[in-house]
């Protein structure tokens, strides 16, 4: 059997806005291997969360086209009940804000136990409780017996996120999706949670999709990285390659926007990210952010080019691209 | 939680005292006193004055207030000018009637509100939701007394499904099954009339709570766990949406009071509301005082109940 | 002379409890903090949530009641005073560009608000000033008649800045000004803040949780933990020679942008955590709070226990 755990093919997820469907995830093709962390980086509005929700089937009012093969089985048009058998069992998700992602009126223990009630119906109440306490220990929560009957608001942000992780790994999923898991947390807590995710990944041997806007988090965690812009993957590569030899103009611009040593001035990307409705659907979607580039530098219908094994870049504009300090002020 | 409840109870006392002072002062401000109606106009005014002095009617208001409150505490609400019997006797049987009417109304109110609110909230912006919301708008717009009259005319006189007045058939003896059934039968139409109109605010409240809860992040978490839609609704959405509804329960008592005042009049149902209207019309002020005091106290206790329910069901308050 | 001097600032919030809701204790949000900022410099105040860093900023500007201590602006005591002169010279930029602008007001009225409060300008003069301000923050004149929702997050933050600099203040307190923004927009706002600093000779009190940005942006940095300073020094001192374990912990937690360093980072974090556990009492008192600051060089102050320092 191949090493591929998840294979997304030409996925297009569209939302209805006012007058029609607009694709937030537009023709995304991507694989996640067993026992690897795939980082997905992008800014708000890039469609990275929409992509994660598509995999989990969590969009309630979206049109999905294309295929998502999970362990070889297409789950895009699978029935609700079959999907429910997989969610929380074979694939699970961690969310950005652990305070709102936990039910405020349910005890911590009950919220974790629910995953067993749903997927391990033969477990007795006693077994469930033992397992929950084991899980709480595993994610580093002190006094698990006590926390079992506490409510979310009684825990700190870091502890809540640990509970979320406990829910996600309860049934040892093959695929774990973490959507900005540390964005709402302090740096020291972030470091702890990231270390925890890495350790757990090694123990339960699952594939992880880590979605974040933080390039530093990706650099520390991911094996491979996909950079998304305006609903499309613009570059995908091994993490070392991506940080050492980024090719796509967007990746390069983004890396220069982050404060680094010996940098006097931060790089500013021209213009703003267009809204979903006003995304340029033809040609290179990043073209208007690099207006000094010649039209002939872009492809008419940009596709992902494999520049070296495993390193893909969209459009041809990376070839002649050089960073330019953008002095013009826009209105 | 206990601290919260005790503190809430402590606040209730000044509220009750304020209420009683207010009612007392209002009564004092009304023209005439206990003697005005009782005394033969031919008696010498000096004698009346003497009598007043003897009865303590010339004392300053606060002394009279303390006497009155002292009486209330001993279960003495004064004499009815009209019926010449103690107000307590007058109220006793009527309060029982109104109590059962209220209970029946509350049961109907929630029996209608919970399923309608759930459906409307779950399938919001569908035709089903629109028709339920349409009903709530009609309910808001229809005056209760007109609606009750229509109900009375259709189901009471026209179809003759229900009795049109009283609280029990006159010939029955208390304690028999027929007696109980007759009482229930007498309750149904008035209770349903109030419930159908007053439930609409609860329907809307529940609907908006469900629509709100539906969009919460923890619902996504529940789906991501693999919970089926029905489990998501029953375990997560409904449970969290019913919380504010439960808290609203105490306040329903206030609306009930207004409801019963109209309804008892229309259905000639011998309860507190009817007594209130009658005694106002007959200027039987000691009765009016007593009834208003009880209504006021019920409203205050209702608010207290709401807060206590909330503190029990919401862990965010309970654990403090 | 320092433009801003804060002396032993304490801001306590009462904890109410019991049946009568009496004050039983205090949360010491800010517990004896002193610092000064030199004219034209950028002073970074770093801490995690709940450290009290924002409360300091709010206390200085008068949004929070000061329990004790003094705040001097240009040598004048401004503690809990709301004089016109002070409000003019001290402005604040807030974190969330979405909620700090009134959605029902036009940009013109938002920016003109401080002008109308402090300066008597004719309609014409006012418009002219606002045009200048908009140009300065890189927005077109036409923006004046628009409403906040018509702008992106970065543009809104620049409108907030335009409002803050309308009265030509000397000191700006920036409370997490870029935390809610995307990386590329963050860069835009930070660059812009640097530009106007040069242009207008501004002094910044920069409050942030992001050490990467603070390192890029600030001259002097202080690290706060549970209402107290644990370390204060120049950028080089803090980043190259951190002394307090909490500072080390914060620094080791910053993700490294070079993936090759990840194992090294992981080991450093483990080591710092070990030191944190083992030598906890060298750094924190019995209540888990930092000791008072002791100088270890002219500019570098660290919160250490008396005797530990002597050993060194």
Coordinates of N, CA and C in Angstrom, one line a residue, chain C residues 120-228:
Chain C
X120 N -9.7 75.3 17.8 CA -10.8 75.9 17.1 C -10.4 76.2 15.7
X121 N -10.9 75.4 14.8 CA -10.5 75.6 13.4 C -11.8 75.9 12.6
X122 N -11.6 76.7 11.6 CA -12.8 76.9 10.7 C -12.9 75.6 9.9
X123 N -14.1 75.5 9.3 CA -14.4 74.3 8.4 C -13.3 74.1 7.4
X124 N -12.9 75.2 6.8 CA -11.9 75.1 5.7 C -10.5 74.6 6.3
X125 N -10.1 75.2 7.4 CA -8.9 74.8 8.0 C -8.9 73.3 8.4
X126 N -10.0 72.9 9.0 CA -10.2 71.5 9.4 C -10.0 70.6 8.2
X127 N -10.7 70.9 7.1 CA -10.6 70.0 6.0 C -9.1 69.9 5.5
X128 N -8.5 71.1 5.5 CA -7.1 71.1 5.0 C -6.2 70.2 5.9
X129 N -6.4 70.4 7.2 CA -5.6 69.5 8.1 C -5.8 68.1 7.9
X130 N -7.1 67.7 7.7 CA -7.4 66.3 7.5 C -6.8 65.8 6.2
X131 N -6.9 66.6 5.2 CA -6.3 66.2 3.9 C -4.8 65.9 4.1
X132 N -4.1 66.8 4.9 CA -2.7 66.6 5.2 C -2.5 65.3 5.9
X133 N -3.3 65.1 6.9 CA -3.1 63.9 7.7 C -3.3 62.6 6.9
X134 N -4.4 62.7 6.0 CA -4.7 61.5 5.2 C -3.5 61.2 4.2
X135 N -2.9 62.3 3.7 CA -1.8 62.2 2.8 C -0.6 61.5 3.6
X136 N -0.5 62.0 4.8 CA 0.6 61.5 5.6 C 0.5 60.0 5.9
X137 N -0.7 59.5 6.1 CA -0.9 58.1 6.3 C -1.2 57.3 5.1
X138 N -1.0 58.0 3.9 CA -1.1 57.3 2.7 C -2.5 57.0 2.2
X139 N -3.5 57.8 2.5 CA -4.8 57.6 2.0 C -5.2 58.8 1.2
X140 N -6.1 58.6 0.2 CA -6.5 59.7 -0.7 C -7.5 60.6 0.0
X141 N -7.6 61.8 -0.6 CA -8.5 62.8 0.0 C -9.9 62.3 0.0
X142 N -10.2 61.5 -1.0 CA -11.6 61.1 -1.2 C -12.1 60.1 0.0
X143 N -11.1 59.6 0.7 CA -11.4 58.7 1.8 C -12.2 59.4 2.8
X144 N -12.1 60.7 2.9 CA -12.7 61.5 3.9 C -14.2 61.3 4.1
X145 N -14.8 61.1 3.0 CA -16.3 60.9 3.0 C -16.7 59.5 3.2
X146 N -15.8 58.6 3.3 CA -16.2 57.2 3.4 C -16.3 56.7 4.8
X147 N -16.8 55.5 5.0 CA -17.0 55.0 6.4 C -16.0 53.9 6.6
X148 N -15.7 53.6 7.9 CA -14.7 52.6 8.2 C -14.8 51.3 7.5
X149 N -16.1 50.8 7.3 CA -16.2 49.4 6.7 C -15.7 49.4 5.3
X150 N -15.5 50.6 4.7 CA -15.0 50.6 3.3 C -13.5 50.4 3.2
X151 N -12.9 50.2 4.3 CA -11.4 50.1 4.3 C -10.9 48.7 4.8
X152 N -9.7 48.4 4.4 CA -9.2 47.1 4.9 C -8.6 47.3 6.3
X153 N -8.2 46.2 6.9 CA -7.7 46.3 8.3 C -6.5 47.2 8.4
X154 N -5.5 47.1 7.5 CA -4.3 48.0 7.5 C -4.7 49.4 7.3
X155 N -5.6 49.7 6.4 CA -6.0 51.1 6.2 C -6.7 51.6 7.4
X156 N -7.5 50.8 8.0 CA -8.2 51.3 9.3 C -7.2 51.6 10.4
X157 N -6.2 50.7 10.5 CA -5.2 51.0 11.5 C -4.5 52.4 11.2
X158 N -4.3 52.6 9.9 CA -3.7 53.9 9.6 C -4.7 55.1 9.8
X159 N -5.9 54.9 9.7 CA -6.9 55.9 10.0 C -6.8 56.2 11.5
X160 N -6.7 55.1 12.3 CA -6.6 55.2 13.8 C -5.3 56.0 14.1
X161 N -4.3 55.8 13.3 CA -3.0 56.5 13.6 C -3.2 58.0 13.2
X162 N -3.9 58.2 12.1 CA -4.1 59.6 11.7 C -4.9 60.4 12.8
X163 N -5.8 59.7 13.4 CA -6.6 60.3 14.5 C -5.6 60.6 15.6
X164 N -4.7 59.6 15.9 CA -3.8 59.8 17.1 C -2.8 60.9 16.8
X165 N -2.4 61.1 15.6 CA -1.4 62.1 15.4 C -2.0 63.5 14.9
X166 N -3.3 63.6 14.9 CA -3.9 64.8 14.5 C -3.5 66.0 15.3
X167 N -3.3 65.9 16.5 CA -2.9 67.0 17.4 C -1.4 67.2 17.6
X168 N -0.7 66.5 16.7 CA 0.8 66.5 16.8 C 1.3 66.1 18.2
X169 N 0.9 65.0 18.7 CA 1.3 64.6 20.1 C 2.8 64.3 20.1
X170 N 3.3 64.3 21.3 CA 4.8 64.0 21.5 C 5.0 62.5 21.8
X171 N 4.0 61.9 22.4 CA 4.1 60.5 22.8 C 2.9 59.7 22.4
X172 N 3.2 58.6 21.7 CA 2.0 57.7 21.4 C 2.2 56.4 22.1
X173 N 1.1 56.0 22.7 CA 1.1 54.7 23.4 C 0.4 53.7 22.4
X174 N 1.1 52.8 21.9 CA 0.6 51.8 20.9 C 0.4 50.5 21.6
X175 N -0.9 50.1 21.8 CA -1.2 48.9 22.5 C -1.5 47.8 21.5
X176 N -0.5 46.9 21.2 CA -0.7 45.8 20.3 C -1.2 46.3 18.9
X177 N -0.6 47.3 18.3 CA -1.2 47.9 17.1 C -1.3 47.0 15.9
X178 N -0.5 46.0 15.9 CA -0.5 45.2 14.7 C -0.9 43.7 14.9
X179 N -1.3 43.4 16.2 CA -1.6 42.0 16.5 C -2.8 41.4 15.7
X180 N -3.7 42.3 15.3 CA -4.9 41.8 14.7 C -4.7 41.7 13.2
X181 N -3.5 42.1 12.7 CA -3.3 42.2 11.2 C -2.5 41.1 10.6
X182 N -2.7 40.8 9.4 CA -2.0 39.8 8.6 C -0.5 40.3 8.5
X183 N 0.4 39.3 8.3 CA 1.8 39.6 8.2 C 2.2 40.7 7.3
X184 N 1.6 40.6 6.1 CA 2.0 41.7 5.1 C 1.5 43.0 5.5
X185 N 0.3 43.0 6.1 CA -0.3 44.3 6.5 C 0.5 44.9 7.7
X186 N 0.9 43.9 8.6 CA 1.7 44.3 9.8 C 2.9 45.1 9.3
X187 N 3.6 44.6 8.3 CA 4.8 45.2 7.8 C 4.5 46.6 7.4
X188 N 3.4 46.8 6.7 CA 3.0 48.1 6.2 C 2.8 49.1 7.3
X189 N 2.1 48.6 8.4 CA 1.8 49.6 9.5 C 3.1 49.9 10.3
X190 N 3.9 48.9 10.5 CA 5.1 49.1 11.3 C 6.0 50.1 10.5
X191 N 6.2 49.8 9.2 CA 7.0 50.7 8.4 C 6.5 52.2 8.5
X192 N 5.2 52.3 8.4 CA 4.6 53.6 8.4 C 4.8 54.3 9.8
X193 N 4.7 53.5 10.9 CA 4.9 54.0 12.2 C 6.3 54.6 12.3
X194 N 7.3 53.8 11.7 CA 8.7 54.3 11.8 C 8.9 55.6 11.0
X195 N 8.2 55.6 9.8 CA 8.3 56.8 9.0 C 7.8 58.1 9.7
X196 N 6.6 58.0 10.3 CA 6.1 59.2 11.0 C 6.9 59.5 12.2
X197 N 7.5 58.5 12.8 CA 8.3 58.8 14.0 C 9.4 59.7 13.6
X198 N 10.1 59.5 12.5 CA 11.2 60.3 12.1 C 10.6 61.7 11.7
X199 N 9.6 61.7 10.9 CA 9.0 62.9 10.4 C 8.5 63.8 11.5
X200 N 7.9 63.3 12.5 CA 7.2 64.1 13.6 C 8.0 64.1 14.9
X201 N 9.1 63.4 15.0 CA 9.9 63.3 16.2 C 9.1 62.6 17.3
X202 N 8.3 61.6 17.0 CA 7.5 60.9 18.0 C 8.3 60.0 18.9
X203 N 7.7 59.8 20.1 CA 8.2 58.8 21.0 C 7.1 57.8 21.1
X204 N 7.5 56.5 21.1 CA 6.5 55.4 21.2 C 6.7 54.6 22.5
X205 N 5.6 54.4 23.1 CA 5.5 53.3 24.1 C 4.8 52.2 23.4
X206 N 5.6 51.1 23.1 CA 5.0 50.1 22.2 C 4.7 48.8 23.0
X207 N 3.5 48.5 23.2 CA 3.1 47.4 24.0 C 2.8 46.2 23.1
X208 N 3.4 45.1 23.4 CA 3.2 43.9 22.5 C 3.6 42.6 23.1
X209 N 3.0 41.6 22.6 CA 3.4 40.2 23.1 C 4.4 39.6 22.1
X210 N 4.6 40.2 21.0 CA 5.4 39.6 19.9 C 6.8 40.1 20.0
X211 N 7.7 39.2 20.5 CA 9.1 39.6 20.6 C 9.8 39.8 19.3
X212 N 9.4 39.1 18.2 CA 10.0 39.4 16.9 C 9.8 40.8 16.5
X213 N 8.6 41.3 16.7 CA 8.3 42.7 16.2 C 9.0 43.7 17.2
X214 N 9.0 43.4 18.4 CA 9.6 44.3 19.4 C 11.1 44.4 19.1
X215 N 11.7 43.3 18.8 CA 13.1 43.3 18.4 C 13.4 44.2 17.2
X216 N 12.5 44.1 16.3 CA 12.6 44.9 15.1 C 12.4 46.4 15.3
X217 N 11.5 46.7 16.2 CA 10.9 48.0 16.3 C 11.5 48.9 17.5
X218 N 11.9 48.2 18.6 CA 12.2 49.0 19.8 C 13.7 49.2 20.1
X219 N 13.9 50.3 20.8 CA 15.3 50.6 21.3 C 15.5 49.9 22.6
X220 N 14.6 50.2 23.5 CA 14.7 49.7 24.8 C 13.5 48.7 25.1
X221 N 13.8 47.7 25.9 CA 12.7 46.7 26.1 C 12.6 46.4 27.6
X222 N 11.4 46.2 28.0 CA 11.2 45.6 29.3 C 10.3 44.4 29.3
X223 N 10.5 43.5 30.1 CA 9.7 42.2 30.1 C 8.9 42.2 31.4
X224 N 7.6 42.0 31.2 CA 6.7 42.0 32.4 C 6.1 40.6 32.7
X225 N 6.0 40.3 33.9 CA 5.3 39.1 34.3 C 4.5 39.3 35.6
X226 N 3.2 39.0 35.5 CA 2.3 39.1 36.6 C 2.4 40.5 37.3
X227 N 2.4 41.5 36.5 CA 2.3 42.9 37.1 C 3.7 43.5 37.5
X228 N 4.7 42.7 37.4 CA 6.1 43.3 37.7 C 7.0 43.1 36.6

